[in-house]
Amino acid sequence: MIEMNWLVIYPELLLLVLACAVALVDLFVTDPKRRPTFWLAQASLAVVAALHFSYVQGGVTLYGMQNMVVADPMGHLLAFFAAIATMVTIAYAQPYIGAREMLKGEFFSLSMFSLLGICVMVSANNFLVVYLGLELMSLSLYALVALRRDSAVATEAAMKYFVLGALASGFLLYGLSMMYGATGTLEIPGVFDVIGKGEANGTVLVFGLVFIVAGLGFKLGAAPFHMWVPDVYHGAPTAVTLLIAGAPKLAAFGMTIRLLVEGLLGLAVDWQQMLLVMAVVSLAIGNFAAIAQSNLKRMLAYSAIAQMGFMLLALASGVVSGNTLSAGNAYSSAMFYMVAYTLTTLGSIGLLMLLSREGFESEDINDLAGLGRRAPWMAGVMAVFMFSLTGIPPTVGFYAKLAVLQALITTNIDLYLWIAVAAVLLSLIGAFYYLRVIKVMFFDEPPAGAPAVSQGSGVSALLAVNGAAVLLLGIMPGGLMAMCRDAIVKALAT
């Protein structure tokens, strides 16, 4: 069902108003712990998440703003998960930023503006709206990385992130401008129609496609466009690292579906090959480089590169049949994988913040030594997250990897079997550095003078819920997978 309705942007307008309200209210808050601002931001995000989820349940596709914006189940579901991820990130971050003079209104309002950019990106039906959402999200994250102005490391990370992010945005913008020159339209469905009719200049289309895929590779953090990921993850305050590692990955996935699948479907034979190369290279570079890391944040950064490679395998395995691409298992598996990865990343980096204290960053792998004795349940939860990233049952990461491999092989077993085998072997290499973390926690002696771990806070309870969700979704993944499949099918049906 398709209707023309300006209310299509109501969730984004509400989020904009609430983000401005948080910034204004913070001017009058004198509490050094900023509790009123924290709770107002959380309540605002909860309202936005509930609104998006209600629209997912409605299952209606609406167009608005002269067809520049589309509100379909896929966009609303991604926005819902992004809002939940931002809420969880802020909850994990509140004690951490409070001990580092970062507990300011800017942190909460910029986090909400980055979410607004994400919501705009996943609901874009026009090249200009895609770029608008991307820049809103990116500029907010650049500022957040540099929020701790007295830290030279954070400032350096912000500069690297800004320069390489601007380069990626330039690639994407140049590619979109070439697509506009070749097709004469900025609307994503219009580009699809022109390419399908064969009326566009093929040479310009291919060049534009190369730049678009390169820009998407930067935003996904996939090799060979991954060079910013480890430095930014390491240099940014851990709370901001989690903001970058969580919800923006969902936005990058949504933008990839909008541009490549909904707009450039007629060029699928070309961009599928590019994505397959990026996927294999990401799996290789991410897993091999992570082995050499002693810093947990850098290890998780290279892990993210490898995880994006696995997700790209699903994106590249859609079935081409004439001018249509099967929505089925391929894209729903990729979406499920992104949600599962985001959920696991929230917990793993959130636990690092919980173990940190004023004047000490729990970033080195050796900082977890003996955690099984100092805080057994925390070590157990961290083990669940590591098992999930490895892909060991019964965690959600296992089912996510299984779904991707199943989609890859069922598409064309003769063509993709060896790629699937290579992905499994590279994942086995990745198991080394994930299981090393578990070995350090349970079998190494705790460092001398290691302080007791605080275990009674609300953040600890949230961590337990996070770990339980990773297990439960691994045991009963059917509901989430069905939601992802339904959202993808409805988005591509229009």
GROMACS .gro file of C-alpha atoms in nm:
model
  494
    1MET     CA    1   0.000   0.000   0.000
    2ILE     CA    2   0.150   0.335  -0.109
    3GLU     CA    3   0.021   0.674  -0.003
    4MET     CA    4   0.144   1.031  -0.038
    5ASN     CA    5   0.173   1.176   0.310
    6TRP     CA    6   0.384   1.452   0.466
    7LEU     CA    7   0.362   1.268   0.799
    8VAL     CA    8   0.627   1.033   0.657
    9ILE     CA    9   0.894   1.253   0.822
   10TYR     CA   10   0.714   1.283   1.155
   11PRO     CA   11   0.962   1.063   1.348
   12GLU     CA   12   1.257   1.262   1.214
   13LEU     CA   13   1.091   1.595   1.295
   14LEU     CA   14   1.016   1.475   1.647
   15LEU     CA   15   1.376   1.358   1.696
   16LEU     CA   16   1.505   1.695   1.572
   17VAL     CA   17   1.284   1.885   1.818
   18LEU     CA   18   1.381   1.655   2.106
   19ALA     CA   19   1.753   1.684   2.029
   20CYS     CA   20   1.726   2.064   2.034
   21ALA     CA   21   1.526   2.042   2.357
   22VAL     CA   22   1.801   1.835   2.521
   23ALA     CA   23   2.059   2.095   2.419
   24LEU     CA   24   1.846   2.380   2.556
   25VAL     CA   25   1.756   2.207   2.882
   26ASP     CA   26   2.123   2.135   2.948
   27LEU     CA   27   2.189   2.510   2.966
   28PHE     CA   28   1.990   2.524   3.288
   29VAL     CA   29   2.122   2.206   3.447
   30THR     CA   30   2.366   2.270   3.733
   31ASP     CA   31   2.401   1.910   3.849
   32PRO     CA   32   2.760   1.804   3.763
   33LYS     CA   33   2.635   1.451   3.691
   34ARG     CA   34   2.382   1.585   3.436
   35ARG     CA   35   2.117   1.338   3.543
   36PRO     CA   36   1.820   1.544   3.411
   37THR     CA   37   1.980   1.570   3.066
   38PHE     CA   38   2.063   1.199   3.066
   39TRP     CA   39   1.708   1.095   3.149
   40LEU     CA   40   1.555   1.343   2.903
   41ALA     CA   41   1.777   1.207   2.624
   42GLN     CA   42   1.688   0.848   2.712
   43ALA     CA   43   1.316   0.924   2.728
   44SER     CA   44   1.335   1.102   2.392
   45LEU     CA   45   1.512   0.809   2.230
   46ALA     CA   46   1.260   0.566   2.379
   47VAL     CA   47   0.972   0.766   2.227
   48VAL     CA   48   1.140   0.772   1.886
   49ALA     CA   49   1.214   0.397   1.903
   50ALA     CA   50   0.855   0.317   1.999
   51LEU     CA   51   0.725   0.533   1.715
   52HIS     CA   52   0.942   0.357   1.455
   53PHE     CA   53   0.845   0.015   1.589
   54SER     CA   54   0.474   0.102   1.564
   55TYR     CA   55   0.529   0.193   1.199
   56VAL     CA   56   0.708  -0.139   1.141
   57GLN     CA   57   0.402  -0.317   1.276
   58GLY     CA   58   0.180  -0.114   1.042
   59GLY     CA   59   0.368  -0.247   0.741
   60VAL     CA   60   0.267   0.046   0.517
   61THR     CA   61   0.499   0.217   0.267
   62LEU     CA   62   0.457   0.595   0.245
   63TYR     CA   63   0.625   0.857   0.027
   64GLY     CA   64   0.663   1.221   0.119
   65MET     CA   65   0.850   1.545   0.054
   66GLN     CA   66   0.799   1.523  -0.323
   67ASN     CA   67   0.905   1.155  -0.321
   68MET     CA   68   1.240   1.242  -0.165
   69VAL     CA   69   1.167   1.031   0.145
   70VAL     CA   70   1.023   0.681   0.176
   71ALA     CA   71   0.893   0.532   0.500
   72ASP     CA   72   0.882   0.154   0.463
   73PRO     CA   73   0.922  -0.134   0.710
   74MET     CA   74   1.293  -0.172   0.634
   75GLY     CA   75   1.372   0.191   0.707
   76HIS     CA   76   1.164   0.195   1.024
   77LEU     CA   77   1.313  -0.133   1.149
   78LEU     CA   78   1.669  -0.009   1.096
   79ALA     CA   79   1.582   0.321   1.263
   80PHE     CA   80   1.427   0.132   1.556
   81PHE     CA   81   1.740  -0.078   1.609
   82ALA     CA   82   1.959   0.232   1.571
   83ALA     CA   83   1.756   0.416   1.836
   84ILE     CA   84   1.782   0.120   2.074
   85ALA     CA   85   2.158   0.098   2.008
   86THR     CA   86   2.198   0.470   2.085
   87MET     CA   87   1.998   0.432   2.407
   88VAL     CA   88   2.213   0.140   2.521
   89THR     CA   89   2.532   0.325   2.425
   90ILE     CA   90   2.436   0.629   2.630
   91ALA     CA   91   2.344   0.408   2.926
   92TYR     CA   92   2.681   0.231   2.912
   93ALA     CA   93   2.861   0.562   2.863
   94GLN     CA   94   2.706   0.768   3.143
   95PRO     CA   95   2.941   0.655   3.426
   96TYR     CA   96   3.240   0.653   3.189
   97ILE     CA   97   3.199   1.007   3.057
   98GLY     CA   98   3.110   1.134   3.405
   99ALA     CA   99   3.457   1.038   3.530
  100ARG     CA  100   3.630   1.213   3.237
  101GLU     CA  101   3.466   1.555   3.229
  102MET     CA  102   3.271   1.462   2.916
  103LEU     CA  103   2.929   1.446   3.081
  104LYS     CA  104   2.793   1.748   2.898
  105GLY     CA  105   2.484   1.827   2.700
  106GLU     CA  106   2.689   1.817   2.383
  107PHE     CA  107   2.742   1.442   2.420
  108PHE     CA  108   2.370   1.370   2.441
  109SER     CA  109   2.254   1.616   2.175
  110LEU     CA  110   2.527   1.516   1.927
  111SER     CA  111   2.441   1.149   1.983
  112MET     CA  112   2.079   1.230   1.900
  113PHE     CA  113   2.178   1.430   1.592
  114SER     CA  114   2.388   1.137   1.470
  115LEU     CA  115   2.079   0.918   1.514
  116LEU     CA  116   1.879   1.174   1.316
  117GLY     CA  117   2.131   1.142   1.033
  118ILE     CA  118   2.092   0.765   1.047
  119CYS     CA  119   1.713   0.791   1.028
  120VAL     CA  120   1.740   1.024   0.728
  121MET     CA  121   1.982   0.789   0.550
  122VAL     CA  122   1.770   0.475   0.587
  123SER     CA  123   1.455   0.655   0.467
  124ALA     CA  124   1.614   0.832   0.169
  125ASN     CA  125   1.456   0.801  -0.174
  126ASN     CA  126   1.676   1.064  -0.336
  127PHE     CA  127   2.052   1.105  -0.375
  128LEU     CA  128   2.046   1.445  -0.204
  129VAL     CA  129   1.867   1.305   0.101
  130VAL     CA  130   2.119   1.020   0.123
  131TYR     CA  131   2.404   1.270   0.130
  132LEU     CA  132   2.225   1.500   0.375
  133GLY     CA  133   2.175   1.218   0.623
  134LEU     CA  134   2.531   1.093   0.577
  135GLU     CA  135   2.683   1.433   0.650
  136LEU     CA  136   2.459   1.497   0.950
  137MET     CA  137   2.563   1.165   1.104
  138SER     CA  138   2.930   1.203   1.013
  139LEU     CA  139   2.973   1.561   1.138
  140SER     CA  140   2.814   1.470   1.470
  141LEU     CA  141   3.053   1.177   1.511
  142TYR     CA  142   3.357   1.387   1.415
  143ALA     CA  143   3.268   1.633   1.691
  144LEU     CA  144   3.208   1.354   1.943
  145VAL     CA  145   3.551   1.200   1.879
  146ALA     CA  146   3.710   1.538   1.957
  147LEU     CA  147   3.485   1.609   2.256
  148ARG     CA  148   3.766   1.540   2.503
  149ARG     CA  149   3.967   1.843   2.399
  150ASP     CA  150   4.252   1.788   2.646
  151SER     CA  151   4.338   1.451   2.491
  152ALA     CA  152   4.596   1.464   2.214
  153VAL     CA  153   4.513   1.107   2.111
  154ALA     CA  154   4.142   1.186   2.072
  155THR     CA  155   4.220   1.503   1.876
  156GLU     CA  156   4.447   1.309   1.641
  157ALA     CA  157   4.178   1.043   1.592
  158ALA     CA  158   3.921   1.315   1.517
  159MET     CA  159   4.147   1.470   1.253
  160LYS     CA  160   4.207   1.132   1.086
  161TYR     CA  161   3.837   1.053   1.098
  162PHE     CA  162   3.745   1.391   0.953
  163VAL     CA  163   3.998   1.385   0.669
  164LEU     CA  164   3.929   1.025   0.562
  165GLY     CA  165   3.555   1.067   0.618
  166ALA     CA  166   3.557   1.375   0.394
  167LEU     CA  167   3.746   1.176   0.131
  168ALA     CA  168   3.486   0.899   0.148
  169SER     CA  169   3.201   1.150   0.124
  170GLY     CA  170   3.371   1.304  -0.177
  171PHE     CA  171   3.395   0.966  -0.347
  172LEU     CA  172   3.030   0.896  -0.283
  173LEU     CA  173   2.917   1.243  -0.391
  174TYR     CA  174   3.121   1.226  -0.710
  175GLY     CA  175   2.973   0.885  -0.790
  176LEU     CA  176   2.620   1.011  -0.727
  177SER     CA  177   2.682   1.315  -0.948
  178MET     CA  178   2.796   1.086  -1.231
  179MET     CA  179   2.481   0.879  -1.187
  180TYR     CA  180   2.277   1.197  -1.211
  181GLY     CA  181   2.464   1.297  -1.525
  182ALA     CA  182   2.403   0.958  -1.682
  183THR     CA  183   2.037   0.919  -1.588
  184GLY     CA  184   1.910   1.276  -1.550
  185THR     CA  185   1.736   1.212  -1.219
  186LEU     CA  186   1.821   1.221  -0.848
  187GLU     CA  187   1.538   0.991  -0.741
  188ILE     CA  188   1.652   0.638  -0.665
  189PRO     CA  189   1.352   0.467  -0.835
  190GLY     CA  190   1.402   0.696  -1.135
  191VAL     CA  191   1.763   0.584  -1.168
  192PHE     CA  192   1.645   0.223  -1.156
  193ASP     CA  193   1.394   0.286  -1.438
  194VAL     CA  194   1.644   0.463  -1.665
  195ILE     CA  195   1.908   0.192  -1.621
  196GLY     CA  196   1.647  -0.078  -1.681
  197LYS     CA  197   1.545   0.082  -2.011
  198GLY     CA  198   1.907   0.098  -2.127
  199GLU     CA  199   1.887   0.474  -2.188
  200ALA     CA  200   2.193   0.573  -1.980
  201ASN     CA  201   2.556   0.602  -2.088
  202GLY     CA  202   2.714   0.272  -1.982
  203THR     CA  203   3.067   0.408  -1.940
  204VAL     CA  204   2.957   0.689  -1.710
  205LEU     CA  205   2.743   0.445  -1.511
  206VAL     CA  206   3.033   0.210  -1.447
  207PHE     CA  207   3.267   0.490  -1.341
  208GLY     CA  208   3.000   0.631  -1.113
  209LEU     CA  209   2.938   0.287  -0.967
  210VAL     CA  210   3.306   0.245  -0.880
  211PHE     CA  211   3.307   0.570  -0.683
  212ILE     CA  212   2.981   0.483  -0.507
  213VAL     CA  213   3.106   0.140  -0.400
  214ALA     CA  214   3.431   0.298  -0.277
  215GLY     CA  215   3.237   0.550  -0.070
  216LEU     CA  216   3.016   0.278   0.075
  217GLY     CA  217   3.327   0.073   0.153
  218PHE     CA  218   3.467   0.362   0.356
  219LYS     CA  219   3.148   0.402   0.555
  220LEU     CA  220   3.119   0.029   0.619
  221GLY     CA  221   3.484   0.009   0.719
  222ALA     CA  222   3.549  -0.267   0.466
  223ALA     CA  223   3.892  -0.336   0.315
  224PRO     CA  224   4.066  -0.188   0.123
  225PHE     CA  225   3.895   0.127   0.254
  226HIS     CA  226   3.945   0.035   0.619
  227MET     CA  227   4.250   0.244   0.713
  228TRP     CA  228   4.057   0.481   0.942
  229VAL     CA  229   3.890   0.212   1.154
  230PRO     CA  230   4.167   0.097   1.394
  231ASP     CA  231   4.306   0.447   1.454
  232VAL     CA  232   3.965   0.602   1.523
  233TYR     CA  233   3.846   0.314   1.742
  234HIS     CA  234   4.169   0.333   1.943
  235GLY     CA  235   4.200   0.710   1.971
  236ALA     CA  236   3.838   0.801   2.043
  237PRO     CA  237   3.707   0.787   2.400
  238THR     CA  238   3.559   0.440   2.450
  239ALA     CA  239   3.206   0.581   2.478
  240VAL     CA  240   3.242   0.742   2.135
  241THR     CA  241   3.404   0.428   1.996
  242LEU     CA  242   3.084   0.245   2.083
  243LEU     CA  243   2.874   0.516   1.916
  244ILE     CA  244   3.077   0.471   1.597
  245ALA     CA  245   3.080   0.091   1.612
  246GLY     CA  246   2.707   0.045   1.672
  247ALA     CA  247   2.421   0.233   1.508
  248PRO     CA  248   2.619   0.382   1.211
  249LYS     CA  249   2.680   0.030   1.081
  250LEU     CA  250   2.304  -0.012   1.046
  251ALA     CA  251   2.290   0.318   0.857
  252ALA     CA  252   2.565   0.210   0.619
  253PHE     CA  253   2.376  -0.112   0.550
  254GLY     CA  254   2.053   0.078   0.484
  255MET     CA  255   2.231   0.321   0.252
  256THR     CA  256   2.386   0.030   0.062
  257ILE     CA  257   2.047  -0.133   0.009
  258ARG     CA  258   1.890   0.195  -0.106
  259LEU     CA  259   2.165   0.278  -0.353
  260LEU     CA  260   2.282  -0.056  -0.489
  261VAL     CA  261   1.972  -0.273  -0.467
  262GLU     CA  262   1.687  -0.026  -0.511
  263GLY     CA  263   1.866   0.215  -0.746
  264LEU     CA  264   2.146   0.036  -0.928
  265LEU     CA  265   1.990  -0.306  -0.967
  266GLY     CA  266   2.057  -0.306  -1.339
  267LEU     CA  267   2.431  -0.291  -1.262
  268ALA     CA  268   2.416  -0.578  -1.012
  269VAL     CA  269   2.652  -0.797  -1.215
  270ASP     CA  270   2.920  -0.527  -1.173
  271TRP     CA  271   2.873  -0.430  -0.810
  272GLN     CA  272   2.830  -0.789  -0.693
  273GLN     CA  273   3.180  -0.867  -0.815
  274MET     CA  274   3.319  -0.562  -0.638
  275LEU     CA  275   3.147  -0.656  -0.313
  276LEU     CA  276   3.278  -1.014  -0.333
  277VAL     CA  277   3.635  -0.888  -0.369
  278MET     CA  278   3.587  -0.644  -0.080
  279ALA     CA  279   3.435  -0.921   0.132
  280VAL     CA  280   3.722  -1.167   0.088
  281VAL     CA  281   3.987  -0.897   0.134
  282SER     CA  282   3.811  -0.768   0.447
  283LEU     CA  283   3.795  -1.118   0.596
  284ALA     CA  284   4.164  -1.173   0.528
  285ILE     CA  285   4.299  -0.836   0.642
  286GLY     CA  286   4.068  -0.808   0.942
  287ASN     CA  287   4.137  -1.154   1.083
  288PHE     CA  288   4.512  -1.163   1.021
  289ALA     CA  289   4.574  -0.810   1.148
  290ALA     CA  290   4.366  -0.866   1.463
  291ILE     CA  291   4.596  -1.150   1.571
  292ALA     CA  292   4.884  -0.907   1.626
  293GLN     CA  293   4.685  -0.663   1.840
  294SER     CA  294   4.733  -0.633   2.215
  295ASN     CA  295   4.493  -0.340   2.247
  296LEU     CA  296   4.132  -0.456   2.276
  297LYS     CA  297   3.986  -0.158   2.092
  298ARG     CA  298   4.220  -0.207   1.797
  299MET     CA  299   4.147  -0.580   1.802
  300LEU     CA  300   3.773  -0.511   1.792
  301ALA     CA  301   3.834  -0.261   1.510
  302TYR     CA  302   4.002  -0.522   1.291
  303SER     CA  303   3.731  -0.765   1.401
  304ALA     CA  304   3.473  -0.516   1.270
  305ILE     CA  305   3.649  -0.513   0.933
  306ALA     CA  306   3.627  -0.892   0.915
  307GLN     CA  307   3.263  -0.890   1.028
  308MET     CA  308   3.176  -0.641   0.754
  309GLY     CA  309   3.337  -0.879   0.507
  310PHE     CA  310   3.098  -1.153   0.615
  311MET     CA  311   2.801  -0.920   0.577
  312LEU     CA  312   2.917  -0.819   0.227
  313LEU     CA  313   2.910  -1.186   0.126
  314ALA     CA  314   2.535  -1.184   0.185
  315LEU     CA  315   2.487  -0.857  -0.003
  316ALA     CA  316   2.681  -0.996  -0.298
  317SER     CA  317   2.487  -1.324  -0.313
  318GLY     CA  318   2.150  -1.195  -0.432
  319VAL     CA  319   2.007  -1.386  -0.727
  320VAL     CA  320   2.002  -1.198  -1.055
  321SER     CA  321   1.708  -1.291  -1.277
  322GLY     CA  322   1.667  -1.058  -1.569
  323ASN     CA  323   1.637  -0.711  -1.418
  324THR     CA  324   1.518  -0.825  -1.077
  325LEU     CA  325   1.719  -0.926  -0.773
  326SER     CA  326   1.584  -1.179  -0.527
  327ALA     CA  327   1.515  -1.019  -0.192
  328GLY     CA  328   1.483  -1.356  -0.014
  329ASN     CA  329   1.756  -1.493   0.203
  330ALA     CA  330   2.044  -1.280   0.081
  331TYR     CA  331   1.943  -0.936   0.208
  332SER     CA  332   1.746  -1.053   0.509
  333SER     CA  333   2.053  -1.253   0.616
  334ALA     CA  334   2.272  -0.946   0.574
  335MET     CA  335   2.030  -0.735   0.778
  336PHE     CA  336   2.009  -1.000   1.051
  337TYR     CA  337   2.389  -1.016   1.055
  338MET     CA  338   2.417  -0.638   1.106
  339VAL     CA  339   2.168  -0.643   1.393
  340ALA     CA  340   2.345  -0.938   1.557
  341TYR     CA  341   2.686  -0.773   1.518
  342THR     CA  342   2.560  -0.445   1.662
  343LEU     CA  343   2.406  -0.620   1.962
  344THR     CA  344   2.730  -0.807   2.036
  345THR     CA  345   2.948  -0.500   1.987
  346LEU     CA  346   2.736  -0.298   2.230
  347GLY     CA  347   2.809  -0.549   2.504
  348SER     CA  348   3.178  -0.609   2.435
  349ILE     CA  349   3.277  -0.240   2.424
  350GLY     CA  350   3.026  -0.157   2.699
  351LEU     CA  351   3.204  -0.401   2.930
  352LEU     CA  352   3.534  -0.223   2.863
  353MET     CA  353   3.374   0.101   2.984
  354LEU     CA  354   3.239  -0.072   3.291
  355LEU     CA  355   3.587  -0.201   3.380
  356SER     CA  356   3.746   0.140   3.325
  357ARG     CA  357   3.776   0.391   3.607
  358GLU     CA  358   3.899   0.746   3.653
  359GLY     CA  359   4.256   0.769   3.529
  360PHE     CA  360   4.253   0.416   3.386
  361GLU     CA  361   4.132   0.286   3.052
  362SER     CA  362   4.063  -0.087   3.035
  363GLU     CA  363   4.189  -0.124   2.679
  364ASP     CA  364   4.468  -0.380   2.689
  365ILE     CA  365   4.394  -0.751   2.670
  366ASN     CA  366   4.607  -0.803   2.981
  367ASP     CA  367   4.375  -0.569   3.172
  368LEU     CA  368   4.122  -0.855   3.164
  369ALA     CA  369   4.365  -1.101   3.324
  370GLY     CA  370   4.203  -1.289   3.609
  371LEU     CA  371   3.861  -1.135   3.550
  372GLY     CA  372   3.710  -1.480   3.597
  373ARG     CA  373   3.820  -1.461   3.961
  374ARG     CA  374   3.756  -1.092   4.026
  375ALA     CA  375   3.412  -1.078   3.861
  376PRO     CA  376   3.303  -1.424   3.739
  377TRP     CA  377   2.970  -1.318   3.589
  378MET     CA  378   3.132  -1.031   3.393
  379ALA     CA  379   3.389  -1.269   3.254
  380GLY     CA  380   3.108  -1.507   3.162
  381VAL     CA  381   2.917  -1.235   2.977
  382MET     CA  382   3.232  -1.125   2.794
  383ALA     CA  383   3.290  -1.488   2.696
  384VAL     CA  384   2.939  -1.498   2.547
  385PHE     CA  385   3.020  -1.190   2.337
  386MET     CA  386   3.349  -1.339   2.218
  387PHE     CA  387   3.177  -1.669   2.132
  388SER     CA  388   2.916  -1.476   1.934
  389LEU     CA  389   3.178  -1.281   1.737
  390THR     CA  390   3.355  -1.611   1.667
  391GLY     CA  391   3.033  -1.777   1.554
  392ILE     CA  392   3.004  -2.052   1.816
  393PRO     CA  393   2.657  -2.189   1.905
  394PRO     CA  394   2.423  -2.120   2.072
  395THR     CA  395   2.495  -1.747   2.031
  396VAL     CA  396   2.330  -1.517   1.778
  397GLY     CA  397   2.661  -1.479   1.594
  398PHE     CA  398   2.655  -1.846   1.500
  399TYR     CA  399   2.310  -1.826   1.346
  400ALA     CA  400   2.398  -1.500   1.167
  401LYS     CA  401   2.705  -1.659   1.003
  402LEU     CA  402   2.509  -1.973   0.921
  403ALA     CA  403   2.235  -1.769   0.753
  404VAL     CA  404   2.491  -1.580   0.542
  405LEU     CA  405   2.666  -1.899   0.432
  406GLN     CA  406   2.334  -2.064   0.354
  407ALA     CA  407   2.228  -1.767   0.140
  408LEU     CA  408   2.563  -1.770  -0.036
  409ILE     CA  409   2.561  -2.140  -0.121
  410THR     CA  410   2.195  -2.167  -0.220
  411THR     CA  411   2.238  -1.879  -0.464
  412ASN     CA  412   2.489  -2.067  -0.678
  413ILE     CA  413   2.675  -2.355  -0.516
  414ASP     CA  414   2.913  -2.397  -0.811
  415LEU     CA  415   3.010  -2.030  -0.815
  416TYR     CA  416   3.016  -1.947  -0.443
  417LEU     CA  417   3.116  -2.275  -0.274
  418TRP     CA  418   3.488  -2.191  -0.263
  419ILE     CA  419   3.414  -1.843  -0.138
  420ALA     CA  420   3.207  -1.992   0.144
  421VAL     CA  421   3.490  -2.234   0.228
  422ALA     CA  422   3.739  -1.944   0.235
  423ALA     CA  423   3.507  -1.746   0.465
  424VAL     CA  424   3.484  -2.037   0.709
  425LEU     CA  425   3.862  -2.090   0.712
  426LEU     CA  426   3.928  -1.720   0.770
  427SER     CA  427   3.671  -1.723   1.051
  428LEU     CA  428   3.864  -2.009   1.211
  429ILE     CA  429   4.170  -1.785   1.208
  430GLY     CA  430   3.960  -1.517   1.375
  431ALA     CA  431   3.867  -1.762   1.649
  432PHE     CA  432   4.226  -1.740   1.775
  433TYR     CA  433   4.213  -1.380   1.892
  434TYR     CA  434   3.858  -1.407   2.030
  435LEU     CA  435   3.941  -1.718   2.231
  436ARG     CA  436   4.264  -1.556   2.350
  437VAL     CA  437   4.052  -1.301   2.537
  438ILE     CA  438   3.866  -1.586   2.712
  439LYS     CA  439   4.195  -1.758   2.796
  440VAL     CA  440   4.332  -1.439   2.954
  441MET     CA  441   4.017  -1.387   3.161
  442PHE     CA  442   3.993  -1.738   3.304
  443PHE     CA  443   4.346  -1.880   3.302
  444ASP     CA  444   4.585  -1.588   3.357
  445GLU     CA  445   4.671  -1.451   3.698
  446PRO     CA  446   4.519  -1.110   3.782
  447PRO     CA  447   4.769  -0.822   3.781
  448ALA     CA  448   4.919  -0.721   4.114
  449GLY     CA  449   4.707  -0.467   4.295
  450ALA     CA  450   4.414  -0.510   4.058
  451PRO     CA  451   4.116  -0.321   4.205
  452ALA     CA  452   3.783  -0.480   4.280
  453VAL     CA  453   3.526  -0.453   4.004
  454SER     CA  454   3.204  -0.266   4.078
  455GLN     CA  455   2.917  -0.506   4.008
  456GLY     CA  456   2.608  -0.348   4.159
  457SER     CA  457   2.524  -0.066   3.919
  458GLY     CA  458   2.240  -0.036   3.672
  459VAL     CA  459   2.497  -0.061   3.393
  460SER     CA  460   2.588  -0.408   3.520
  461ALA     CA  461   2.224  -0.511   3.494
  462LEU     CA  462   2.210  -0.375   3.139
  463LEU     CA  463   2.520  -0.575   3.053
  464ALA     CA  464   2.352  -0.891   3.183
  465VAL     CA  465   2.044  -0.821   2.970
  466ASN     CA  466   2.270  -0.760   2.670
  467GLY     CA  467   2.440  -1.096   2.719
  468ALA     CA  468   2.108  -1.273   2.766
  469ALA     CA  469   1.979  -1.122   2.441
  470VAL     CA  470   2.283  -1.256   2.252
  471LEU     CA  471   2.206  -1.604   2.384
  472LEU     CA  472   1.828  -1.596   2.344
  473LEU     CA  473   1.841  -1.466   1.986
  474GLY     CA  474   2.088  -1.743   1.908
  475ILE     CA  475   1.852  -2.007   2.049
  476MET     CA  476   1.534  -1.854   1.905
  477PRO     CA  477   1.635  -1.643   1.601
  478GLY     CA  478   1.316  -1.706   1.404
  479GLY     CA  479   1.125  -1.397   1.513
  480LEU     CA  480   1.401  -1.150   1.433
  481MET     CA  481   1.484  -1.321   1.104
  482ALA     CA  482   1.117  -1.312   1.002
  483MET     CA  483   1.103  -0.938   1.080
  484CYS     CA  484   1.414  -0.876   0.870
  485ARG     CA  485   1.285  -1.083   0.579
  486ASP     CA  486   0.943  -0.918   0.587
  487ALA     CA  487   1.096  -0.570   0.598
  488ILE     CA  488   1.333  -0.642   0.308
  489VAL     CA  489   1.064  -0.800   0.090
  490LYS     CA  490   0.822  -0.511   0.144
  491ALA     CA  491   1.094  -0.253   0.075
  492LEU     CA  492   1.197  -0.413  -0.253
  493ALA     CA  493   0.840  -0.485  -0.361
  494THR     CA  494   0.779  -0.113  -0.401
   0.00000   0.00000   0.00000
